[in-house]
């Protein structure tokens, strides 16, 4: 049984060649999957349906929304926040994403800018001209949800900070309450691999900026109610739930015993898989319904390369800085159970481990 972490480069939508063929081998002649497969991504700028359609087109096999897990998907079970008035940050259809996750009272950054036109003034061309427009009443913001990196970082950093420093009332003078209103963040990736020769900034870098600004202004650490997305345990726990649901849909009577997590990022995919494996080892004794293990497989088709890893192994403190502030770094958790060239070799390794033949 395995969970597929990342099989293609999501921008600009070009699949890794080996992915197509290996997925043809994972479905039968009717297009039905032979084993449960879940796509877990730290992307959060789309709906599950949209991502499933994109994957189906790229891989030329049907991928259902139930097989897709975005960084924000576990927020569906954070029901204690669903009736709060929340500010959401990110890009793409953030309002629709929030509603689909169960949030009932949602304010976007653009809505907040429109209601308080004097708050966003870094870009002189966006400042109000001549007549100062009136502010609009919004309900007090009770929590902040960070889906992913925004387009205009300066706008989001300013307005989120305003909300935190005014206890959710950004039109009022700063009161600097501490602890501040709850903050939930999805996707801690500091870097991600696109088409450029070197990795690009991810949402983790935006979080570093927000944390640094908040501490510089207040002297306090920014606190998170939850950190979601790889490598958090809650993300892998939710992925396991999706795997079990698929196993039931496939008619499997036996419980899932092993998860295989395939990914290209040692600090996200592999660290998270190994962290979840550690959790399973500790929990399995008390609950035999849980899988026995989560086995990590690292592919060399994205962030990771063997040459870079050799360099980083000599500078372990540099690697530690790539993890999120609130995750205690353990170098052992970045070491995959297997390292292979691409996803095809990874899937072959899975079937080999299970004593099956991939045809």
PDB file of C-alpha atoms in Angstrom, residues 19-310:
ATOM      1  CA  UNK A  19       5.132   9.087 -14.168  1.00  0.00           C
ATOM      2  CA  UNK A  20       2.809   8.427 -17.115  1.00  0.00           C
ATOM      3  CA  UNK A  21       3.986   4.883 -17.770  1.00  0.00           C
ATOM      4  CA  UNK A  22       4.083   3.848 -14.143  1.00  0.00           C
ATOM      5  CA  UNK A  23       0.512   5.024 -13.641  1.00  0.00           C
ATOM      6  CA  UNK A  24      -0.690   3.054 -16.621  1.00  0.00           C
ATOM      7  CA  UNK A  25       0.709   0.033 -14.794  1.00  0.00           C
ATOM      8  CA  UNK A  26      -1.144   0.945 -11.598  1.00  0.00           C
ATOM      9  CA  UNK A  27      -4.611   0.638 -13.166  1.00  0.00           C
ATOM     10  CA  UNK A  28      -6.281  -2.366 -14.762  1.00  0.00           C
ATOM     11  CA  UNK A  29      -7.775  -2.480 -18.261  1.00  0.00           C
ATOM     12  CA  UNK A  30     -10.910  -0.773 -16.932  1.00  0.00           C
ATOM     13  CA  UNK A  31      -8.949   2.105 -15.428  1.00  0.00           C
ATOM     14  CA  UNK A  32      -9.494   0.880 -11.864  1.00  0.00           C
ATOM     15  CA  UNK A  33      -6.571   1.270  -9.490  1.00  0.00           C
ATOM     16  CA  UNK A  34      -4.993  -1.972  -8.311  1.00  0.00           C
ATOM     17  CA  UNK A  35      -3.932  -0.409  -5.002  1.00  0.00           C
ATOM     18  CA  UNK A  36      -4.946   2.730  -3.087  1.00  0.00           C
ATOM     19  CA  UNK A  37      -3.080   5.820  -4.336  1.00  0.00           C
ATOM     20  CA  UNK A  38      -3.211   9.284  -2.763  1.00  0.00           C
ATOM     21  CA  UNK A  39      -1.605  12.413  -4.189  1.00  0.00           C
ATOM     22  CA  UNK A  40      -0.355  14.586  -1.331  1.00  0.00           C
ATOM     23  CA  UNK A  41       0.863  18.045  -2.242  1.00  0.00           C
ATOM     24  CA  UNK A  42       1.732  21.131  -0.249  1.00  0.00           C
ATOM     25  CA  UNK A  43       0.105  23.257  -2.937  1.00  0.00           C
ATOM     26  CA  UNK A  44      -2.958  25.057  -1.686  1.00  0.00           C
ATOM     27  CA  UNK A  45      -4.005  27.481  -4.413  1.00  0.00           C
ATOM     28  CA  UNK A  46      -6.723  25.343  -5.990  1.00  0.00           C
ATOM     29  CA  UNK A  47      -9.684  23.086  -5.302  1.00  0.00           C
ATOM     30  CA  UNK A  48      -9.355  19.305  -5.056  1.00  0.00           C
ATOM     31  CA  UNK A  49     -11.554  18.905  -8.117  1.00  0.00           C
ATOM     32  CA  UNK A  50      -9.317  21.182 -10.184  1.00  0.00           C
ATOM     33  CA  UNK A  51      -6.138  19.430  -9.069  1.00  0.00           C
ATOM     34  CA  UNK A  52      -7.696  16.015  -9.811  1.00  0.00           C
ATOM     35  CA  UNK A  53      -8.635  17.139 -13.326  1.00  0.00           C
ATOM     36  CA  UNK A  54      -5.108  18.480 -13.870  1.00  0.00           C
ATOM     37  CA  UNK A  55      -3.527  15.212 -12.715  1.00  0.00           C
ATOM     38  CA  UNK A  56      -5.913  13.143 -14.832  1.00  0.00           C
ATOM     39  CA  UNK A  57      -4.918  15.124 -17.908  1.00  0.00           C
ATOM     40  CA  UNK A  58      -1.186  14.995 -17.184  1.00  0.00           C
ATOM     41  CA  UNK A  59      -0.971  11.323 -16.215  1.00  0.00           C
ATOM     42  CA  UNK A  60      -3.639  10.069 -18.653  1.00  0.00           C
ATOM     43  CA  UNK A  61      -5.386   8.032 -15.963  1.00  0.00           C
ATOM     44  CA  UNK A  62      -8.459   9.055 -13.997  1.00  0.00           C
ATOM     45  CA  UNK A  63      -7.681  10.732 -10.683  1.00  0.00           C
ATOM     46  CA  UNK A  64     -10.672  11.462  -8.453  1.00  0.00           C
ATOM     47  CA  UNK A  65     -10.882  14.365  -5.980  1.00  0.00           C
ATOM     48  CA  UNK A  66     -10.971  11.766  -3.196  1.00  0.00           C
ATOM     49  CA  UNK A  67      -7.423  10.772  -4.182  1.00  0.00           C
ATOM     50  CA  UNK A  68      -6.093  14.317  -3.911  1.00  0.00           C
ATOM     51  CA  UNK A  69      -4.920  15.926  -0.711  1.00  0.00           C
ATOM     52  CA  UNK A  70      -3.865  19.564  -0.766  1.00  0.00           C
ATOM     53  CA  UNK A  71      -2.006  21.256   2.068  1.00  0.00           C
ATOM     54  CA  UNK A  72      -5.227  22.715   3.447  1.00  0.00           C
ATOM     55  CA  UNK A  73      -7.363  19.539   3.196  1.00  0.00           C
ATOM     56  CA  UNK A  74      -7.036  18.604   6.921  1.00  0.00           C
ATOM     57  CA  UNK A  75      -8.690  21.919   7.846  1.00  0.00           C
ATOM     58  CA  UNK A  76     -11.963  20.152   7.103  1.00  0.00           C
ATOM     59  CA  UNK A  77     -11.673  18.443  10.500  1.00  0.00           C
ATOM     60  CA  UNK A  78     -10.864  21.688  12.377  1.00  0.00           C
ATOM     61  CA  UNK A  79     -14.570  22.265  12.935  1.00  0.00           C
ATOM     62  CA  UNK A  80     -14.052  24.457  16.013  1.00  0.00           C
ATOM     63  CA  UNK A  81     -13.019  27.273  13.637  1.00  0.00           C
ATOM     64  CA  UNK A  82     -15.678  26.798  10.964  1.00  0.00           C
ATOM     65  CA  UNK A  83     -18.166  29.236  12.521  1.00  0.00           C
ATOM     66  CA  UNK A  84     -15.564  31.887  13.327  1.00  0.00           C
ATOM     67  CA  UNK A  85     -14.976  34.940  11.156  1.00  0.00           C
ATOM     68  CA  UNK A  86     -11.643  34.147   9.491  1.00  0.00           C
ATOM     69  CA  UNK A  87      -9.202  36.120   7.354  1.00  0.00           C
ATOM     70  CA  UNK A  88      -7.732  33.964   4.568  1.00  0.00           C
ATOM     71  CA  UNK A  89      -4.439  34.587   2.783  1.00  0.00           C
ATOM     72  CA  UNK A  90      -3.088  32.969  -0.361  1.00  0.00           C
ATOM     73  CA  UNK A  91      -3.786  33.064  -4.085  1.00  0.00           C
ATOM     74  CA  UNK A  92      -6.289  31.453  -6.389  1.00  0.00           C
ATOM     75  CA  UNK A  93      -9.916  30.828  -5.375  1.00  0.00           C
ATOM     76  CA  UNK A  94      -9.258  31.270  -1.636  1.00  0.00           C
ATOM     77  CA  UNK A  95     -12.865  32.158  -0.816  1.00  0.00           C
ATOM     78  CA  UNK A  96     -14.214  29.053  -2.550  1.00  0.00           C
ATOM     79  CA  UNK A  97     -11.497  26.898  -0.997  1.00  0.00           C
ATOM     80  CA  UNK A  98     -12.381  28.164   2.485  1.00  0.00           C
ATOM     81  CA  UNK A  99     -16.106  27.585   1.947  1.00  0.00           C
ATOM     82  CA  UNK A 100     -15.494  24.061   0.658  1.00  0.00           C
ATOM     83  CA  UNK A 101     -13.471  23.280   3.771  1.00  0.00           C
ATOM     84  CA  UNK A 102     -16.406  24.314   5.949  1.00  0.00           C
ATOM     85  CA  UNK A 103     -15.604  27.917   6.911  1.00  0.00           C
ATOM     86  CA  UNK A 104     -18.821  29.934   6.975  1.00  0.00           C
ATOM     87  CA  UNK A 105     -17.644  33.516   7.619  1.00  0.00           C
ATOM     88  CA  UNK A 106     -14.700  34.340   5.377  1.00  0.00           C
ATOM     89  CA  UNK A 107     -12.891  37.623   4.700  1.00  0.00           C
ATOM     90  CA  UNK A 108     -10.203  37.717   2.010  1.00  0.00           C
ATOM     91  CA  UNK A 109      -7.248  40.099   1.918  1.00  0.00           C
ATOM     92  CA  UNK A 110      -8.877  41.914  -1.018  1.00  0.00           C
ATOM     93  CA  UNK A 111     -12.099  42.330   0.952  1.00  0.00           C
ATOM     94  CA  UNK A 112     -10.107  43.737   3.875  1.00  0.00           C
ATOM     95  CA  UNK A 113      -8.230  46.150   1.559  1.00  0.00           C
ATOM     96  CA  UNK A 114     -11.501  47.381   0.117  1.00  0.00           C
ATOM     97  CA  UNK A 115     -13.034  47.889   3.561  1.00  0.00           C
ATOM     98  CA  UNK A 116      -9.932  49.702   4.895  1.00  0.00           C
ATOM     99  CA  UNK A 117      -8.321  51.472   1.901  1.00  0.00           C
ATOM    100  CA  UNK A 118      -5.699  53.290   4.017  1.00  0.00           C
ATOM    101  CA  UNK A 119      -3.998  50.120   5.247  1.00  0.00           C
ATOM    102  CA  UNK A 120      -2.218  49.036   2.041  1.00  0.00           C
ATOM    103  CA  UNK A 121       0.095  51.875   1.029  1.00  0.00           C
ATOM    104  CA  UNK A 122       3.499  50.359   0.142  1.00  0.00           C
ATOM    105  CA  UNK A 123       2.691  50.553  -3.571  1.00  0.00           C
ATOM    106  CA  UNK A 124       2.116  54.275  -4.190  1.00  0.00           C
ATOM    107  CA  UNK A 125      -0.018  53.500  -7.227  1.00  0.00           C
ATOM    108  CA  UNK A 126      -2.505  51.656  -5.005  1.00  0.00           C
ATOM    109  CA  UNK A 127      -2.853  54.467  -2.482  1.00  0.00           C
ATOM    110  CA  UNK A 128      -6.136  56.407  -2.440  1.00  0.00           C
ATOM    111  CA  UNK A 129      -5.925  59.532  -4.581  1.00  0.00           C
ATOM    112  CA  UNK A 130      -7.303  62.930  -3.520  1.00  0.00           C
ATOM    113  CA  UNK A 131     -10.517  61.896  -1.738  1.00  0.00           C
ATOM    114  CA  UNK A 132     -10.061  59.363   1.037  1.00  0.00           C
ATOM    115  CA  UNK A 133     -12.724  56.680   0.571  1.00  0.00           C
ATOM    116  CA  UNK A 134     -14.808  55.741   3.589  1.00  0.00           C
ATOM    117  CA  UNK A 135     -14.150  52.539   5.480  1.00  0.00           C
ATOM    118  CA  UNK A 136     -16.688  49.723   5.509  1.00  0.00           C
ATOM    119  CA  UNK A 137     -17.802  47.784   8.526  1.00  0.00           C
ATOM    120  CA  UNK A 138     -16.556  44.221   8.794  1.00  0.00           C
ATOM    121  CA  UNK A 139     -17.132  41.845  11.686  1.00  0.00           C
ATOM    122  CA  UNK A 140     -14.175  41.343  14.034  1.00  0.00           C
ATOM    123  CA  UNK A 141     -11.761  38.757  12.661  1.00  0.00           C
ATOM    124  CA  UNK A 142     -11.428  35.814  15.042  1.00  0.00           C
ATOM    125  CA  UNK A 143      -8.731  33.720  13.309  1.00  0.00           C
ATOM    126  CA  UNK A 144      -6.250  33.893  10.420  1.00  0.00           C
ATOM    127  CA  UNK A 145      -5.898  31.076   7.876  1.00  0.00           C
ATOM    128  CA  UNK A 146      -2.734  31.064   5.752  1.00  0.00           C
ATOM    129  CA  UNK A 147      -3.338  28.833   2.718  1.00  0.00           C
ATOM    130  CA  UNK A 148      -0.157  29.560   0.765  1.00  0.00           C
ATOM    131  CA  UNK A 149       2.167  32.225  -0.560  1.00  0.00           C
ATOM    132  CA  UNK A 150       0.299  35.298  -1.842  1.00  0.00           C
ATOM    133  CA  UNK A 151       1.156  37.319  -4.933  1.00  0.00           C
ATOM    134  CA  UNK A 152       1.661  40.674  -3.190  1.00  0.00           C
ATOM    135  CA  UNK A 153       3.653  39.756  -0.107  1.00  0.00           C
ATOM    136  CA  UNK A 154       3.867  43.318   1.198  1.00  0.00           C
ATOM    137  CA  UNK A 155       0.068  43.673   1.209  1.00  0.00           C
ATOM    138  CA  UNK A 156      -0.594  40.405   2.993  1.00  0.00           C
ATOM    139  CA  UNK A 157       2.209  40.884   5.524  1.00  0.00           C
ATOM    140  CA  UNK A 158       0.945  44.368   6.382  1.00  0.00           C
ATOM    141  CA  UNK A 159      -2.737  43.477   6.702  1.00  0.00           C
ATOM    142  CA  UNK A 160      -2.199  40.221   8.596  1.00  0.00           C
ATOM    143  CA  UNK A 161       0.062  42.066  11.040  1.00  0.00           C
ATOM    144  CA  UNK A 162      -2.598  44.778  11.429  1.00  0.00           C
ATOM    145  CA  UNK A 163      -5.179  42.120  12.282  1.00  0.00           C
ATOM    146  CA  UNK A 164      -2.917  40.439  14.835  1.00  0.00           C
ATOM    147  CA  UNK A 165      -1.962  43.706  16.532  1.00  0.00           C
ATOM    148  CA  UNK A 166      -5.560  44.942  16.849  1.00  0.00           C
ATOM    149  CA  UNK A 167      -7.211  41.748  18.054  1.00  0.00           C
ATOM    150  CA  UNK A 168      -8.993  41.304  14.725  1.00  0.00           C
ATOM    151  CA  UNK A 169     -10.108  44.946  14.318  1.00  0.00           C
ATOM    152  CA  UNK A 170      -7.584  46.407  11.847  1.00  0.00           C
ATOM    153  CA  UNK A 171      -9.362  49.768  11.597  1.00  0.00           C
ATOM    154  CA  UNK A 172      -8.660  50.434  15.282  1.00  0.00           C
ATOM    155  CA  UNK A 173      -5.455  51.651  16.965  1.00  0.00           C
ATOM    156  CA  UNK A 174      -2.899  48.969  17.800  1.00  0.00           C
ATOM    157  CA  UNK A 175      -3.462  47.254  21.154  1.00  0.00           C
ATOM    158  CA  UNK A 176      -0.810  44.517  20.725  1.00  0.00           C
ATOM    159  CA  UNK A 177      -2.766  41.745  22.495  1.00  0.00           C
ATOM    160  CA  UNK A 178      -0.833  38.620  23.429  1.00  0.00           C
ATOM    161  CA  UNK A 179      -1.540  35.865  22.886  1.00  0.00           C
ATOM    162  CA  UNK A 180      -2.983  37.014  19.568  1.00  0.00           C
ATOM    163  CA  UNK A 181      -5.991  35.542  17.766  1.00  0.00           C
ATOM    164  CA  UNK A 182      -5.455  31.990  16.386  1.00  0.00           C
ATOM    165  CA  UNK A 183      -3.272  31.533  13.291  1.00  0.00           C
ATOM    166  CA  UNK A 184      -3.454  28.342  11.217  1.00  0.00           C
ATOM    167  CA  UNK A 185      -0.835  27.900   8.505  1.00  0.00           C
ATOM    168  CA  UNK A 186      -0.731  25.438   5.616  1.00  0.00           C
ATOM    169  CA  UNK A 187       2.396  24.467   3.660  1.00  0.00           C
ATOM    170  CA  UNK A 188       5.708  25.087   5.426  1.00  0.00           C
ATOM    171  CA  UNK A 189       7.914  24.494   2.355  1.00  0.00           C
ATOM    172  CA  UNK A 190      10.727  27.015   2.457  1.00  0.00           C
ATOM    173  CA  UNK A 191      11.625  26.195  -1.154  1.00  0.00           C
ATOM    174  CA  UNK A 192      10.102  24.290  -4.057  1.00  0.00           C
ATOM    175  CA  UNK A 193      11.335  23.181  -7.442  1.00  0.00           C
ATOM    176  CA  UNK A 194       9.880  24.627 -10.654  1.00  0.00           C
ATOM    177  CA  UNK A 195      11.551  24.960 -14.051  1.00  0.00           C
ATOM    178  CA  UNK A 196      14.381  27.216 -12.867  1.00  0.00           C
ATOM    179  CA  UNK A 197      17.808  25.730 -12.181  1.00  0.00           C
ATOM    180  CA  UNK A 198      17.488  26.459  -8.468  1.00  0.00           C
ATOM    181  CA  UNK A 199      14.549  26.135  -6.028  1.00  0.00           C
ATOM    182  CA  UNK A 200      12.045  28.999  -5.643  1.00  0.00           C
ATOM    183  CA  UNK A 201      10.622  30.604  -2.485  1.00  0.00           C
ATOM    184  CA  UNK A 202       7.670  28.747  -0.978  1.00  0.00           C
ATOM    185  CA  UNK A 203       5.075  29.593   1.657  1.00  0.00           C
ATOM    186  CA  UNK A 204       7.569  28.688   4.363  1.00  0.00           C
ATOM    187  CA  UNK A 205       9.592  31.735   3.334  1.00  0.00           C
ATOM    188  CA  UNK A 206       6.481  33.913   3.667  1.00  0.00           C
ATOM    189  CA  UNK A 207       5.978  32.496   7.186  1.00  0.00           C
ATOM    190  CA  UNK A 208       9.579  33.360   8.059  1.00  0.00           C
ATOM    191  CA  UNK A 209       8.881  36.956   7.008  1.00  0.00           C
ATOM    192  CA  UNK A 210       5.657  37.148   9.014  1.00  0.00           C
ATOM    193  CA  UNK A 211       7.254  35.614  12.117  1.00  0.00           C
ATOM    194  CA  UNK A 212      10.251  37.966  11.909  1.00  0.00           C
ATOM    195  CA  UNK A 213       8.099  41.067  11.444  1.00  0.00           C
ATOM    196  CA  UNK A 214       5.765  40.141  14.290  1.00  0.00           C
ATOM    197  CA  UNK A 215       8.636  39.526  16.709  1.00  0.00           C
ATOM    198  CA  UNK A 216      10.444  42.707  15.632  1.00  0.00           C
ATOM    199  CA  UNK A 217       7.339  44.793  16.311  1.00  0.00           C
ATOM    200  CA  UNK A 218       6.062  43.099  19.485  1.00  0.00           C
ATOM    201  CA  UNK A 219       9.008  41.297  21.022  1.00  0.00           C
ATOM    202  CA  UNK A 220       6.868  38.124  21.094  1.00  0.00           C
ATOM    203  CA  UNK A 221       6.951  34.940  19.045  1.00  0.00           C
ATOM    204  CA  UNK A 222       4.150  34.452  16.542  1.00  0.00           C
ATOM    205  CA  UNK A 223       2.152  31.446  17.725  1.00  0.00           C
ATOM    206  CA  UNK A 224       0.399  28.908  15.517  1.00  0.00           C
ATOM    207  CA  UNK A 225      -2.770  27.114  16.496  1.00  0.00           C
ATOM    208  CA  UNK A 226      -1.862  24.527  13.867  1.00  0.00           C
ATOM    209  CA  UNK A 227       0.781  23.918  11.203  1.00  0.00           C
ATOM    210  CA  UNK A 228      -0.639  21.809   8.389  1.00  0.00           C
ATOM    211  CA  UNK A 229       0.910  20.264   5.318  1.00  0.00           C
ATOM    212  CA  UNK A 230       4.022  18.155   4.949  1.00  0.00           C
ATOM    213  CA  UNK A 231       5.905  17.371   7.181  1.00  0.00           C
ATOM    214  CA  UNK A 232       3.244  17.609   9.927  1.00  0.00           C
ATOM    215  CA  UNK A 233       1.850  14.418  11.454  1.00  0.00           C
ATOM    216  CA  UNK A 234      -1.736  15.649  11.030  1.00  0.00           C
ATOM    217  CA  UNK A 235      -1.223  15.736   7.246  1.00  0.00           C
ATOM    218  CA  UNK A 236       0.020  12.154   7.044  1.00  0.00           C
ATOM    219  CA  UNK A 237      -2.708  11.031   9.412  1.00  0.00           C
ATOM    220  CA  UNK A 238      -5.312  12.559   7.094  1.00  0.00           C
ATOM    221  CA  UNK A 239      -3.617  10.970   4.072  1.00  0.00           C
ATOM    222  CA  UNK A 240      -3.782   7.605   5.804  1.00  0.00           C
ATOM    223  CA  UNK A 241      -7.523   8.121   6.302  1.00  0.00           C
ATOM    224  CA  UNK A 242      -7.912   8.686   2.538  1.00  0.00           C
ATOM    225  CA  UNK A 243      -5.847   5.546   1.822  1.00  0.00           C
ATOM    226  CA  UNK A 244      -8.069   3.483   4.122  1.00  0.00           C
ATOM    227  CA  UNK A 245     -11.216   4.856   2.476  1.00  0.00           C
ATOM    228  CA  UNK A 246      -9.868   3.864  -0.933  1.00  0.00           C
ATOM    229  CA  UNK A 247      -8.968   0.401   0.317  1.00  0.00           C
ATOM    230  CA  UNK A 248     -12.574  -0.050   1.438  1.00  0.00           C
ATOM    231  CA  UNK A 249     -13.848   1.167  -1.943  1.00  0.00           C
ATOM    232  CA  UNK A 250     -11.588  -1.389  -3.645  1.00  0.00           C
ATOM    233  CA  UNK A 251     -13.187  -4.109  -1.538  1.00  0.00           C
ATOM    234  CA  UNK A 252     -10.155  -4.851   0.609  1.00  0.00           C
ATOM    235  CA  UNK A 253     -11.130  -6.758   3.738  1.00  0.00           C
ATOM    236  CA  UNK A 254      -7.705  -6.634   5.386  1.00  0.00           C
ATOM    237  CA  UNK A 255      -6.459  -3.383   6.959  1.00  0.00           C
ATOM    238  CA  UNK A 256      -3.672  -1.379   5.348  1.00  0.00           C
ATOM    239  CA  UNK A 257      -0.389  -2.524   6.915  1.00  0.00           C
ATOM    240  CA  UNK A 258       2.213  -0.383   5.181  1.00  0.00           C
ATOM    241  CA  UNK A 259       2.218   3.057   3.610  1.00  0.00           C
ATOM    242  CA  UNK A 260       4.837   4.044   1.038  1.00  0.00           C
ATOM    243  CA  UNK A 261       5.495   7.765   0.705  1.00  0.00           C
ATOM    244  CA  UNK A 262       7.292   8.858  -2.470  1.00  0.00           C
ATOM    245  CA  UNK A 263       8.626  12.393  -2.731  1.00  0.00           C
ATOM    246  CA  UNK A 264      11.448  14.653  -3.889  1.00  0.00           C
ATOM    247  CA  UNK A 265      11.928  16.950  -0.900  1.00  0.00           C
ATOM    248  CA  UNK A 266      13.930  15.584   2.066  1.00  0.00           C
ATOM    249  CA  UNK A 267      12.723  18.366   4.370  1.00  0.00           C
ATOM    250  CA  UNK A 268       9.031  17.927   3.552  1.00  0.00           C
ATOM    251  CA  UNK A 269       8.168  14.577   1.948  1.00  0.00           C
ATOM    252  CA  UNK A 270      10.811  12.398   3.581  1.00  0.00           C
ATOM    253  CA  UNK A 271      10.948  14.173   6.934  1.00  0.00           C
ATOM    254  CA  UNK A 272       7.154  13.969   7.213  1.00  0.00           C
ATOM    255  CA  UNK A 273       6.970  10.306   6.195  1.00  0.00           C
ATOM    256  CA  UNK A 274       9.652   9.341   8.694  1.00  0.00           C
ATOM    257  CA  UNK A 275       8.072  11.465  11.410  1.00  0.00           C
ATOM    258  CA  UNK A 276       4.755   9.706  10.776  1.00  0.00           C
ATOM    259  CA  UNK A 277       6.516   6.343  10.807  1.00  0.00           C
ATOM    260  CA  UNK A 278       7.872   7.232  14.259  1.00  0.00           C
ATOM    261  CA  UNK A 279       4.321   8.127  15.339  1.00  0.00           C
ATOM    262  CA  UNK A 280       3.013   4.796  13.999  1.00  0.00           C
ATOM    263  CA  UNK A 281       5.706   2.840  15.827  1.00  0.00           C
ATOM    264  CA  UNK A 282       4.689   4.490  19.090  1.00  0.00           C
ATOM    265  CA  UNK A 283       0.940   4.177  18.492  1.00  0.00           C
ATOM    266  CA  UNK A 284       0.646   0.733  16.894  1.00  0.00           C
ATOM    267  CA  UNK A 285       1.060  -1.047  20.215  1.00  0.00           C
ATOM    268  CA  UNK A 286      -2.063   0.674  21.535  1.00  0.00           C
ATOM    269  CA  UNK A 287      -4.103   0.482  18.301  1.00  0.00           C
ATOM    270  CA  UNK A 288      -3.481  -2.452  15.960  1.00  0.00           C
ATOM    271  CA  UNK A 289      -5.812  -0.929  13.366  1.00  0.00           C
ATOM    272  CA  UNK A 290      -3.076   1.524  12.448  1.00  0.00           C
ATOM    273  CA  UNK A 291      -0.521   0.665   9.738  1.00  0.00           C
ATOM    274  CA  UNK A 292       2.705  -0.900  10.933  1.00  0.00           C
ATOM    275  CA  UNK A 293       4.949   1.522   9.077  1.00  0.00           C
ATOM    276  CA  UNK A 294       5.271   4.451   6.682  1.00  0.00           C
ATOM    277  CA  UNK A 295       8.239   3.804   4.388  1.00  0.00           C
ATOM    278  CA  UNK A 296       9.885   6.779   2.668  1.00  0.00           C
ATOM    279  CA  UNK A 297      11.243   6.747  -0.900  1.00  0.00           C
ATOM    280  CA  UNK A 298      13.176   9.727  -2.220  1.00  0.00           C
ATOM    281  CA  UNK A 299      13.266  10.477  -5.963  1.00  0.00           C
ATOM    282  CA  UNK A 300      15.929  12.614  -7.677  1.00  0.00           C
ATOM    283  CA  UNK A 301      13.598  14.539  -9.982  1.00  0.00           C
ATOM    284  CA  UNK A 302      12.906  17.696  -8.000  1.00  0.00           C
ATOM    285  CA  UNK A 303      14.386  19.552  -5.041  1.00  0.00           C
ATOM    286  CA  UNK A 304      16.755  16.692  -4.186  1.00  0.00           C
ATOM    287  CA  UNK A 305      19.964  15.792  -5.956  1.00  0.00           C
ATOM    288  CA  UNK A 306      22.697  13.480  -4.712  1.00  0.00           C
ATOM    289  CA  UNK A 307      25.362  16.131  -5.282  1.00  0.00           C
ATOM    290  CA  UNK A 308      23.522  18.750  -3.221  1.00  0.00           C
ATOM    291  CA  UNK A 309      22.843  16.210  -0.476  1.00  0.00           C
ATOM    292  CA  UNK A 310      26.549  15.390  -0.146  1.00  0.00           C
TER     293      UNK A 310
END
